[in-house]
Coordinates of C-alpha atoms and ligand atoms in Angstrom, one line a residue:
X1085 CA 67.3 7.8 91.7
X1086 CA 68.9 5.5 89.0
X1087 CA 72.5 6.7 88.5
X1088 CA 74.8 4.6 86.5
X1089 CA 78.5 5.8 85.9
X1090 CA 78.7 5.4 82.1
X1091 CA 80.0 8.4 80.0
X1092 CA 77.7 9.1 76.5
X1093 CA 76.4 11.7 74.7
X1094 CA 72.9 9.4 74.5
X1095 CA 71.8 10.5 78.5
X1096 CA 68.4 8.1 78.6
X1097 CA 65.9 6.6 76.6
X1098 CA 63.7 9.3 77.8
X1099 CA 65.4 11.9 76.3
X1100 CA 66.7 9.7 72.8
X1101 CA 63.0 9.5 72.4
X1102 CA 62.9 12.8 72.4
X1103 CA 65.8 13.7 70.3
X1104 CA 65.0 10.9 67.5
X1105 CA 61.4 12.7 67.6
X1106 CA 63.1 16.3 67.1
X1107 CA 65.4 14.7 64.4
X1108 CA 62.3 13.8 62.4
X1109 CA 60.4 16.9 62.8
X1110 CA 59.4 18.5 59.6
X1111 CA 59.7 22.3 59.1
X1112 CA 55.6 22.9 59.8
X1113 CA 56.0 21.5 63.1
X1114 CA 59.5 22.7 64.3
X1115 CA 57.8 26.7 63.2
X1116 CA 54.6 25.3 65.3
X1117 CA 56.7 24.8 68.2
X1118 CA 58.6 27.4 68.0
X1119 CA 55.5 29.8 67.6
X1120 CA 53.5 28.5 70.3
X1121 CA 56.2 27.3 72.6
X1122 CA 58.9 29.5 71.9
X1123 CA 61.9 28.6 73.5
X1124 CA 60.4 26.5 76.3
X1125 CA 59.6 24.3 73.1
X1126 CA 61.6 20.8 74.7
X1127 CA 60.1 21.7 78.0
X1128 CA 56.5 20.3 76.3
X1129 CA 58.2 17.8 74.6
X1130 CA 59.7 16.0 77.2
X1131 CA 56.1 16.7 79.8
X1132 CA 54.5 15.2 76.5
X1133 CA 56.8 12.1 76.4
X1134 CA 56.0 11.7 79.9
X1135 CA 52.9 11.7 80.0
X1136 CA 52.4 9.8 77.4
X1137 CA 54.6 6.7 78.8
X1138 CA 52.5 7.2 81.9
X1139 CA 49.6 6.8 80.4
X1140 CA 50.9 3.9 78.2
X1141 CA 52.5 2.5 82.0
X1142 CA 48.7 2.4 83.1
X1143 CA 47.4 0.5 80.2
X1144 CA 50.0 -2.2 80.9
X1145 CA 49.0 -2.3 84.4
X1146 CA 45.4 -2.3 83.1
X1147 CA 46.0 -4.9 81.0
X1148 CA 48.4 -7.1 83.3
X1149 CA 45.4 -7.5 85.7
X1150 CA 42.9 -9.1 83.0
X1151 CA 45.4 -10.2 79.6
X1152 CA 49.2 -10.3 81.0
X1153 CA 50.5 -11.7 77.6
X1154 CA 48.8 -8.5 75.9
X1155 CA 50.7 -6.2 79.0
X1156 CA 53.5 -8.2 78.2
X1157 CA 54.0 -7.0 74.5
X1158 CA 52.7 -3.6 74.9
X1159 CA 55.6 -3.4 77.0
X1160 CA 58.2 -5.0 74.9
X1161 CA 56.9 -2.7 71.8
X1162 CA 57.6 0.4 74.4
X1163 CA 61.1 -1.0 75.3
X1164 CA 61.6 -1.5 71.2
X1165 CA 60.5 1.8 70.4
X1166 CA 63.0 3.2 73.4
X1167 CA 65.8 1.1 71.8
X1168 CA 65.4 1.9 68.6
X1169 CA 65.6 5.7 69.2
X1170 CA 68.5 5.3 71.9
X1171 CA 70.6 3.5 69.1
X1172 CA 69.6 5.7 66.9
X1173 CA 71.1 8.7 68.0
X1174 CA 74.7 9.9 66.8
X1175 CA 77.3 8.9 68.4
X1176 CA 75.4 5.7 69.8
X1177 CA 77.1 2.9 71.6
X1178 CA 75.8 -0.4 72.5
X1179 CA 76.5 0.3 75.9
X1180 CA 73.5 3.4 75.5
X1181 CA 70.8 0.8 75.7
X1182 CA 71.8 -0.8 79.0
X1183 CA 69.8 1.8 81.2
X1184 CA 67.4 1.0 79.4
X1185 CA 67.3 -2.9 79.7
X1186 CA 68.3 -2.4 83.7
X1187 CA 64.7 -0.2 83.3
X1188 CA 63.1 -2.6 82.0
X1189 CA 63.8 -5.4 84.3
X1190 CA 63.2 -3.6 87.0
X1191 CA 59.6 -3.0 85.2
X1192 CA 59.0 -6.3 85.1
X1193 CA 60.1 -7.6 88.2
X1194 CA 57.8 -5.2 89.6
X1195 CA 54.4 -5.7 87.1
X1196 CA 55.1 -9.7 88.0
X1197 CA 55.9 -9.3 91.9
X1198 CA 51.9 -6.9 91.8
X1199 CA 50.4 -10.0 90.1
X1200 CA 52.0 -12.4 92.4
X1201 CA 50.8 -10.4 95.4
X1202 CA 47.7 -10.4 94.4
X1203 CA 47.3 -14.3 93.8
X1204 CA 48.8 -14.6 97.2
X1205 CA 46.5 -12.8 98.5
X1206 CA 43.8 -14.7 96.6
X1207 CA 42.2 -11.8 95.2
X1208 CA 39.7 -11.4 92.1
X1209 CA 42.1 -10.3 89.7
X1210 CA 39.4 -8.3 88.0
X1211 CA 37.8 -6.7 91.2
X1212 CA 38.2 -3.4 91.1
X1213 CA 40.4 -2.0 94.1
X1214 CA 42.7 -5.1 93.3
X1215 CA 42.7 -4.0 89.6
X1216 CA 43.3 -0.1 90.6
X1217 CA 46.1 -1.6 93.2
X1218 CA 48.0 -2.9 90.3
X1219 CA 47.2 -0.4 88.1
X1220 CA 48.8 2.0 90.1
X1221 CA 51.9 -0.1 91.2
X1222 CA 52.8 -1.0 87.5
X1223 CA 52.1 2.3 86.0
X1224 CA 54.2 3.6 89.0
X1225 CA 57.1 1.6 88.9
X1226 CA 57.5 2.0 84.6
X1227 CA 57.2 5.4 84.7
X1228 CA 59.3 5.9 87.8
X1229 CA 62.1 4.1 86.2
X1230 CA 62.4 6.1 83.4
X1231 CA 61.6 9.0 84.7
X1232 CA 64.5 8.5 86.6
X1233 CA 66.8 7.8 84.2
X1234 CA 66.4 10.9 82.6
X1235 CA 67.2 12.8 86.2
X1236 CA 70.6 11.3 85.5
X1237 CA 70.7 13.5 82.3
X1238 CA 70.4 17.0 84.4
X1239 CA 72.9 16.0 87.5
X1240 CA 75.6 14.0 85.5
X1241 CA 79.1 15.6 84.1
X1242 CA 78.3 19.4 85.0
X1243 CA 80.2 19.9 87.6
X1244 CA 83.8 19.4 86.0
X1245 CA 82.6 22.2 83.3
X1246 CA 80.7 23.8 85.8
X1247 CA 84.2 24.5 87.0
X1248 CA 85.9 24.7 83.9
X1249 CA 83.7 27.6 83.0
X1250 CA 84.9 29.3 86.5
X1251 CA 88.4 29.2 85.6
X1252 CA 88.3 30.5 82.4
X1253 CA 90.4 33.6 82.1
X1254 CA 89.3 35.8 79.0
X1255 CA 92.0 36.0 76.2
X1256 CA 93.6 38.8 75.6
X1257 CA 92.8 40.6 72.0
X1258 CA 94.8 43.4 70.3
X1259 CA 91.6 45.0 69.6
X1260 CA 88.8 45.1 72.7
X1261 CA 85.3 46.1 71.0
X1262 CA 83.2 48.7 73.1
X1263 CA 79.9 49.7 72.6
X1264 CA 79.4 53.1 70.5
X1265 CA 78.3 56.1 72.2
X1266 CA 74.8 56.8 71.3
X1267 CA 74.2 53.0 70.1
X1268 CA 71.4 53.0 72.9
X1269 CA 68.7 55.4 71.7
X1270 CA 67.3 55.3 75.7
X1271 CA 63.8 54.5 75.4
X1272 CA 62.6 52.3 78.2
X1273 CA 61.5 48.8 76.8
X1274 CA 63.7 48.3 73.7
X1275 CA 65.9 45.6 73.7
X1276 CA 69.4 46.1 75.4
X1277 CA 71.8 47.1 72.7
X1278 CA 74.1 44.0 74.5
X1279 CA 71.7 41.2 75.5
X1280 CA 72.8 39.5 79.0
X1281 CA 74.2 36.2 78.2
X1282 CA 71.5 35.0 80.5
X1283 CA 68.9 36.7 78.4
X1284 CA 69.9 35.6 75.0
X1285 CA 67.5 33.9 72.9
X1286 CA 68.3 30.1 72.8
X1287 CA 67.7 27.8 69.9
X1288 CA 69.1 23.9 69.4
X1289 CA 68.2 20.8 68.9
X1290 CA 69.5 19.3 71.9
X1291 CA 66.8 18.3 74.9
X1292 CA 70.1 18.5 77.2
X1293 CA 72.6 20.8 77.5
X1294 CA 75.5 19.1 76.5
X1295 CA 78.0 19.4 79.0
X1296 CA 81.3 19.3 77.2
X1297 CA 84.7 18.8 79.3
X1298 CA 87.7 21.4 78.0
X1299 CA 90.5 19.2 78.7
X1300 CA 89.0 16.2 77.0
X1301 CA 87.7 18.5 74.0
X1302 CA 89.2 18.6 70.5
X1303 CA 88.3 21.0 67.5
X1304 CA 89.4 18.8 63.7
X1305 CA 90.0 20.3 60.6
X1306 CA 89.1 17.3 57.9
X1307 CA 88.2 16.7 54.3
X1308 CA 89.7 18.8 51.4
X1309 CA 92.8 19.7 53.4
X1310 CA 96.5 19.5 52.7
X1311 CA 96.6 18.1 56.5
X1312 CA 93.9 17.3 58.7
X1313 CA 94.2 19.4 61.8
X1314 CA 93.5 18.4 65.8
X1315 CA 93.8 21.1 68.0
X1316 CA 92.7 21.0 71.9
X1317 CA 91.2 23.7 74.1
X1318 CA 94.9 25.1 75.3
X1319 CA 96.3 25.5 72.3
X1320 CA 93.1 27.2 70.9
X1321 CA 93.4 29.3 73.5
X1322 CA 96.9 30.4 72.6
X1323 CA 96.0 31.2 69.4
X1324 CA 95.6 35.4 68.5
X1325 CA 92.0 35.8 69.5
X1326 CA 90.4 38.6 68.1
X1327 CA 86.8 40.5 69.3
X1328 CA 83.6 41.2 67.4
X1329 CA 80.3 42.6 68.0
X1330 CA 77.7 40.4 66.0
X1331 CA 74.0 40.3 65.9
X1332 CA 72.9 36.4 66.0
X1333 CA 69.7 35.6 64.6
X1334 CA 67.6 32.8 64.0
X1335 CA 65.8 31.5 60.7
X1336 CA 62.7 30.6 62.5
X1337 CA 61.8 33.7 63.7
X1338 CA 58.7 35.4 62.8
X1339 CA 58.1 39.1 62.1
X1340 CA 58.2 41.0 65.4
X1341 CA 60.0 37.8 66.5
X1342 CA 62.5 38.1 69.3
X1343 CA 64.8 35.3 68.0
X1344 CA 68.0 37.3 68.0
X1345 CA 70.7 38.9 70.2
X1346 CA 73.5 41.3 70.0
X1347 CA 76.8 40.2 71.8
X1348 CA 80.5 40.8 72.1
X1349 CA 82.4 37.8 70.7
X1350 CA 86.0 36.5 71.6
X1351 CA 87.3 34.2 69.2
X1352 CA 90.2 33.2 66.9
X1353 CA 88.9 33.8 63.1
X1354 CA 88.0 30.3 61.1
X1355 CA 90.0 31.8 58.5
X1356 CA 93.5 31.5 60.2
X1357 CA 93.0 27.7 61.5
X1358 CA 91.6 27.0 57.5
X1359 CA 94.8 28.5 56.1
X1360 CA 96.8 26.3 58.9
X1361 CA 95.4 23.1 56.9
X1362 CA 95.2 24.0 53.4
X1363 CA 91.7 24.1 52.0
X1364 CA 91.9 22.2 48.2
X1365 CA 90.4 23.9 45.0
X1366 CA 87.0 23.0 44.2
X1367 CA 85.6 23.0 48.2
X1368 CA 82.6 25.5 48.5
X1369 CA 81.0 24.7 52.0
X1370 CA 82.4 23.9 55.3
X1371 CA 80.2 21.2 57.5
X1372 CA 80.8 22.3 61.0
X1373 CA 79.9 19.2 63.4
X1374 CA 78.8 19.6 67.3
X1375 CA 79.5 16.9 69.7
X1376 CA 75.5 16.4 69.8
X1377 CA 75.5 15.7 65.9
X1378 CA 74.3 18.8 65.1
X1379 CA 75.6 20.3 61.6
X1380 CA 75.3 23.2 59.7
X1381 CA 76.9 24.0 56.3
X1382 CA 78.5 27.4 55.8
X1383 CA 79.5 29.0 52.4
X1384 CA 83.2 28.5 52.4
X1385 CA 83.6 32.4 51.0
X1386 CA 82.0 33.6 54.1
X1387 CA 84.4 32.0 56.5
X1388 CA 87.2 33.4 54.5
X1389 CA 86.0 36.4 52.5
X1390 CA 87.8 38.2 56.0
X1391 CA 84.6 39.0 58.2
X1392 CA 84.7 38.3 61.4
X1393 CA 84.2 34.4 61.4
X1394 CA 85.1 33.5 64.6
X1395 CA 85.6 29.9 66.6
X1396 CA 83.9 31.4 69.4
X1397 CA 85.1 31.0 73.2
X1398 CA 83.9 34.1 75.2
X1399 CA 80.4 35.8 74.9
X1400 CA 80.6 39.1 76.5
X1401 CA 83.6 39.1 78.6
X1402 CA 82.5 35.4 79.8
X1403 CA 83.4 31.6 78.8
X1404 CA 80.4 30.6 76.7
X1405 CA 77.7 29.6 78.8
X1406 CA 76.9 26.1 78.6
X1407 CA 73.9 26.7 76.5
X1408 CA 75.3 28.7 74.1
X1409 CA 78.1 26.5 73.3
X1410 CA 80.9 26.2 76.2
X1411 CA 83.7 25.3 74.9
X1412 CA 83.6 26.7 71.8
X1413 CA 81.1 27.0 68.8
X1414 CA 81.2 29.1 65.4
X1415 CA 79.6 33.0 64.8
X1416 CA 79.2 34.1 61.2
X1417 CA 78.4 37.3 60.3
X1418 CA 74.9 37.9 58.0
X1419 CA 73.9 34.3 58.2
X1420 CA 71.2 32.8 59.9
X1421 CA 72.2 30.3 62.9
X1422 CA 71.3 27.0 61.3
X1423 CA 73.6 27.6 58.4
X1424 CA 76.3 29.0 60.8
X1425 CA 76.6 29.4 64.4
X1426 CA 77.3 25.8 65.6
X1427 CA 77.5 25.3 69.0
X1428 CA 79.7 22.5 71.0
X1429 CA 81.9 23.1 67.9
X1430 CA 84.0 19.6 67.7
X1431 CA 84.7 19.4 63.4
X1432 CA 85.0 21.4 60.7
X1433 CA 84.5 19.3 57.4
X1434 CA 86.0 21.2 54.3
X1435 CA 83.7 19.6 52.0
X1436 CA 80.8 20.7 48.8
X1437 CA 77.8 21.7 48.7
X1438 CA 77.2 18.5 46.5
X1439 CA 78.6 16.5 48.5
X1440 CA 76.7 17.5 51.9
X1441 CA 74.3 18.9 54.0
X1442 CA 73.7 21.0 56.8
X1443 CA 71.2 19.2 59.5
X1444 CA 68.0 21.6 58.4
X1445 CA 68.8 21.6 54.8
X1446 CA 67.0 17.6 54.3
X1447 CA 64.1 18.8 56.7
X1448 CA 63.1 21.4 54.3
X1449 CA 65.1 24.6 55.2
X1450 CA 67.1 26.6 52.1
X1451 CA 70.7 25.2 52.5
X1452 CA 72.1 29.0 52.1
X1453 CA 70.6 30.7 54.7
X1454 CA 71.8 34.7 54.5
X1455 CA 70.1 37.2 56.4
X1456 CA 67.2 38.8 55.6
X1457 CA 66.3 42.9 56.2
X1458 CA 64.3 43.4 59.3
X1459 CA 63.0 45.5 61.8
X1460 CA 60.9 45.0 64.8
X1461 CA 59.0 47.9 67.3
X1462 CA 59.4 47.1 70.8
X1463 CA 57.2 49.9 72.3
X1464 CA 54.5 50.2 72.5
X1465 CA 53.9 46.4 72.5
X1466 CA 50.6 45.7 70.8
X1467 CA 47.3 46.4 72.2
X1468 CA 48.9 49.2 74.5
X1469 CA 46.8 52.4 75.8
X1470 CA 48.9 55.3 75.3
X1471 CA 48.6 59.0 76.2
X1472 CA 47.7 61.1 73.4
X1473 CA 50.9 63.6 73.3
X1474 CA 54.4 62.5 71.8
X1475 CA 55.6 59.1 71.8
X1476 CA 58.8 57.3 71.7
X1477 CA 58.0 54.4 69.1
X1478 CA 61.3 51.9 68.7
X1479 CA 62.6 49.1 68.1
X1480 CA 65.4 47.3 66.7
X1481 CA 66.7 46.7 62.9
X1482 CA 69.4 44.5 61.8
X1483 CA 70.7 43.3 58.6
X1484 CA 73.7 41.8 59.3
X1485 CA 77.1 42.6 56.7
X1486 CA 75.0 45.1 55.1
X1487 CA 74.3 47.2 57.7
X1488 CA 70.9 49.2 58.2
X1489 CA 71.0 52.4 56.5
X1490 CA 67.4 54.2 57.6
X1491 CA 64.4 52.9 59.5
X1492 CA 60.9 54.3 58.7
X1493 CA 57.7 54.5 60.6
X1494 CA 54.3 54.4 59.2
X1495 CA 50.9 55.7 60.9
X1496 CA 47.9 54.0 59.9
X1497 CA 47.5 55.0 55.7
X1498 CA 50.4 58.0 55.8
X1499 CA 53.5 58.6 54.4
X1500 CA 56.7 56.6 55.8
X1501 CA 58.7 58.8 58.2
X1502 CA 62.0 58.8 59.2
X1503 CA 63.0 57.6 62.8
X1504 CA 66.1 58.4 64.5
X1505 CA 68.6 55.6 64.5
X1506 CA 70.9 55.1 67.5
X1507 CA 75.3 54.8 66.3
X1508 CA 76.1 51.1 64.8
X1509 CA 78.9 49.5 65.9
X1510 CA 79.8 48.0 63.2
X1511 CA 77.9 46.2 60.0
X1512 CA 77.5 43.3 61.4
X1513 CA 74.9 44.2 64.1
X1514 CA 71.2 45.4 64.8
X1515 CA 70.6 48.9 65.4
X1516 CA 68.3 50.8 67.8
X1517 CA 65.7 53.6 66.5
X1518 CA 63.3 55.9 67.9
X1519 CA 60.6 58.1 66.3
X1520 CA 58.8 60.7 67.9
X1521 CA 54.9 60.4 67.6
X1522 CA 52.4 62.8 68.1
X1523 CA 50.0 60.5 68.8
X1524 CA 46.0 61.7 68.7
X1525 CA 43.4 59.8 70.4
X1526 CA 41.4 56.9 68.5
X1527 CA 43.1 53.6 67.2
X1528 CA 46.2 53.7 65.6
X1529 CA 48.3 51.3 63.2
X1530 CA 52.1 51.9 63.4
X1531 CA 54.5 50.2 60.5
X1532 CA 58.1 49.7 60.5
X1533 CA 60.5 49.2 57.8
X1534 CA 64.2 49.3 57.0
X1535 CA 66.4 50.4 54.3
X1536 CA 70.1 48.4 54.3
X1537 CA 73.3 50.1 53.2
X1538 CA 72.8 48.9 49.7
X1539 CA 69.5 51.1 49.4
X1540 CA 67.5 48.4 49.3
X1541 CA 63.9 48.1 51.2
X1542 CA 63.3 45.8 53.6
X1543 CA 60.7 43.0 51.3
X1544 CA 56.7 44.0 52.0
X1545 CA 55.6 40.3 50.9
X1546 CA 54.3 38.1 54.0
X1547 CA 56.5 35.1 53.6
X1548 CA 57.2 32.7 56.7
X1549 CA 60.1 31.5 58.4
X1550 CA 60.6 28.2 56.5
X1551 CA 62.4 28.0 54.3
X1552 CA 64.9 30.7 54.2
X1553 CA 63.6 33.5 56.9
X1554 CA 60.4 35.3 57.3
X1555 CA 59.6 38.7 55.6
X1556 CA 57.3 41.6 55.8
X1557 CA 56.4 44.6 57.9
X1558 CA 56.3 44.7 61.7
X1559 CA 52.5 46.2 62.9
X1560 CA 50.8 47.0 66.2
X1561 CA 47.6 48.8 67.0
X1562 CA 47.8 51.0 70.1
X1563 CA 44.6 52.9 71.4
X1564 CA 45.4 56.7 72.1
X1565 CA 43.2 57.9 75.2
Ligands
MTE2619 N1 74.9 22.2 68.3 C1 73.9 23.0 67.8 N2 74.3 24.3 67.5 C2 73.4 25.1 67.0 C3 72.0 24.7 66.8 C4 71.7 23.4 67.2 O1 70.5 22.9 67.1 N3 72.7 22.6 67.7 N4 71.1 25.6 66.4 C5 71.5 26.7 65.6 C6 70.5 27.7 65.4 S1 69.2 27.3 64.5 C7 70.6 29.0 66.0 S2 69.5 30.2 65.6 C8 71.7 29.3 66.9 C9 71.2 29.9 68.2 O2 72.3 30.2 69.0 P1 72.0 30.6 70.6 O3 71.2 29.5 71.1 O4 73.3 30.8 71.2 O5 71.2 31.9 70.5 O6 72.5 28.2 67.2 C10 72.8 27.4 66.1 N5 73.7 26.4 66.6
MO2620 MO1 67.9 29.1 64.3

């Protein structure tokens, strides 16, 4: 396997493909994905890119057999195309496309070395076993070249915050948040009150993990400041960290979704480090940057109104997993992810909404993204056979910094009912119901809706995710035998 020592955030052209592709999806396609894909969504991109540049490989080699001049620009458009996305990418260096030329030589040392083989040999370039021989070898060896300089991606740099991760110690807080008795209503099947870190829903733009080194890590404070702050991992650390339970959700998810999660943050609160630099009069949005390019733009008010706006290190007792942000990333209560929670946190930009914009808010996504009223039934899943009898229907409802005040259940045409809802934690999270059905045989509709602490519904009008979050009422049909 190719492994060169150079140090980037641009892994391989592989994978800048990829991420120049993602940067230009538009909103129809990234719900698409997400829909049908879910989270393994960049798991079908990348086999797609694959395959494609195999099959693209074995028209060169096709073509080198019969029209080498016409192999030889099909291949120095796919090198082009490469290059262009590689330098394309933020944080791009020149240095970023040298894989890519060290792949490309080696692709056409090799297409030239099959074609001088076979005129050694003396074959008919255009019989067929010859032309399949060459095929084969040149689709073989483009492929395999870059191919393997996306394996680099998935081996290089984790080890050092492999161990980094390991020998974080958990700061202490004044304050340790514990789950509320009775916040788990106990019915089999709903969603854990605290998701695993390992089960958490994960959304990002980035086809790699970024593997981000604490001790070479720096958070800045810039724009409308009195001073521009730098501050490094230790003395983030050091700082009076503070805990908060906060249900995460993300924009793109549909009704019934599953694109949220309910952990126990450690953090020190955006607001403190903003007062450390000053913010000027007249800033309403902070641009917070990840080391991947990401950005998201956040109301200023919300980072200071004195929620719990945290600069994240620790999700549930443990350093961020690499995945969700290791070192650090943002968590604002009652706004959606892409306006919010960056992850890989490396700037916060004091800036305007007139000035800027988040990374969704130019691909067609609302560039304030609070949280919209929802709830969700978690059994019976849809299409279930249930005994007739009582059943436990429930589910989840969140609407974060409101708070969820009542959750109803509907039966086919009747009259809304209320369910039992399972102790809140706080505002800022989802909460767990439960309604006791006496369910009679024949099929059945159940509804769900929520009422937030202001007294207002949950919205009844279907809307989808883009551009600001979906709405309407959760349904599923369950036979009673
Ligand atoms: N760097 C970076 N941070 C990001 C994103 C991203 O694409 N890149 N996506 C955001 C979105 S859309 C959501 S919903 C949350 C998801 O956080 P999670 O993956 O930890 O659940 O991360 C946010 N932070
Ligand atoms: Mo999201």
């Amino acid at each position: 396997m190719l492994r060169l020592g150079w140090s980037s955030g641009t892994p391989s052209p592989v994978l800048a493909v990829g991420g120049a592709f993602i940067d230009r999806t538009p909103p129809w396609l990234k719900t698409f994905a997400v829909d049908n894909f879910g989270t393994h969504d960049k798991q079908v991109l990348l086999t797609g890119i694959g395959v494609v540049l195999v099959l693209l490989s074995l028209l060169i080699g096709l073509l080198s057999s019969r029209r080498m001049t016409a192999a030889l620009v099909l291949f120095v458009v796919l090198v082009a195309v490469a290059a262009a996305a590689v330098t394309s990418r933020p944080h791009a260096r020149a240095v970023d496309v040298l894989p890519l030329i060290v792949g490309a030589a080696c692709g056409l040392g090799v297409l030239r070395w099959w074609r001088d083989r076979m005129l050694l040999a003396g074959a008919e370039p255009t019989a067929p076993t010859t032309r399949r021989t060459a095929l084969l070898g040149a689709g073989a060896a483009v492929g395999a070249v870059l191919l393997g300089m996306a394996g680099r991606a998935w081996s290089g740099g984790t080890r050092a915050v492999q161990a980094a991760r390991e020998a974080f110690v958990l700061p202490r807080v004044a304050h340790p948040v514990t789950v509320p008795a009775g916040a788990s209503v106990g019915v089999p099947g709903v969603t854990p009150y605290i998701v695993p870190n390992g089960e958490f829903y994960r959304i990002d733009t980035a086809l790699v993990v970024p593997q981000v080194d604490p001790s070479s890590w720096q958070l800045r404070v810039t724009g409308m400041v009195d001073h521009e702050i730098e501050i490094d991992w230790e003395t983030l650390l050091s700082k009076p960290m503070q805990q908060a339970m906060i249900t995460l959700m993300c924009v793109s998810n549909e009704v019934g979704g599953n694109l949220n999660g309910n952990a126990i943050w450690t953090g020190w609160p955006v607001r403190d480090l903003l007062a450390q630099a000053g913010v000027h009069p007249g800033a309403d949005m902070v641009l917070s940057r990840s080391v991947d390019g990401f950005t998201a733009g956040s109301p200023l008010s919300a980072l200071t109104d004195g929620r719990n706006a945290l600069i994240a290190v620790a999700m549930n007792g443990q350093a961020l997993p690499a995945a969700h942000g290791f070192p650090a990333r943002l968590v604002v209560p009652g706004l959606y992810g892409y306006v919010s929670a960056t992850k890989w946190l490396t700037e916060l930009k004091v800036t305007t909404y007139a000035r800027d914009a988040g990374y969704w808010t130019p691909r067609g996504w609302s560039e304030l993204g609070p949280v919209k009223t929802s709830s969700r039934i978690d059994v019976p899943q849809s299409g279930a056979k249930v005994d007739a009898g009582t059943v436990a229907v429930a589910g989840v409802a969140w609407h974060q910094h409101v708070g969820i005040a009542k959750v109803q259940v509907q039966v086919d045409d009747g009259p809304w009912q209320d369910a039992r809802l399972g102790a809140a934690a706080n505002i800022d999270v989802w909460r767990q119901w439960v309604f006791e059905w006496h369910a009679t045989s024949g099929h059945h509709t159940l509804t769900v809706r929520a009422v937030d602490d202001s007294g207002a519904i949950q919205i009844a009008a279907q809307a989808p995710p883009a551009p600001n979050g979906a709405t309407g009422y959760h349904s599923i049909s369950v036979t009673v035998r």
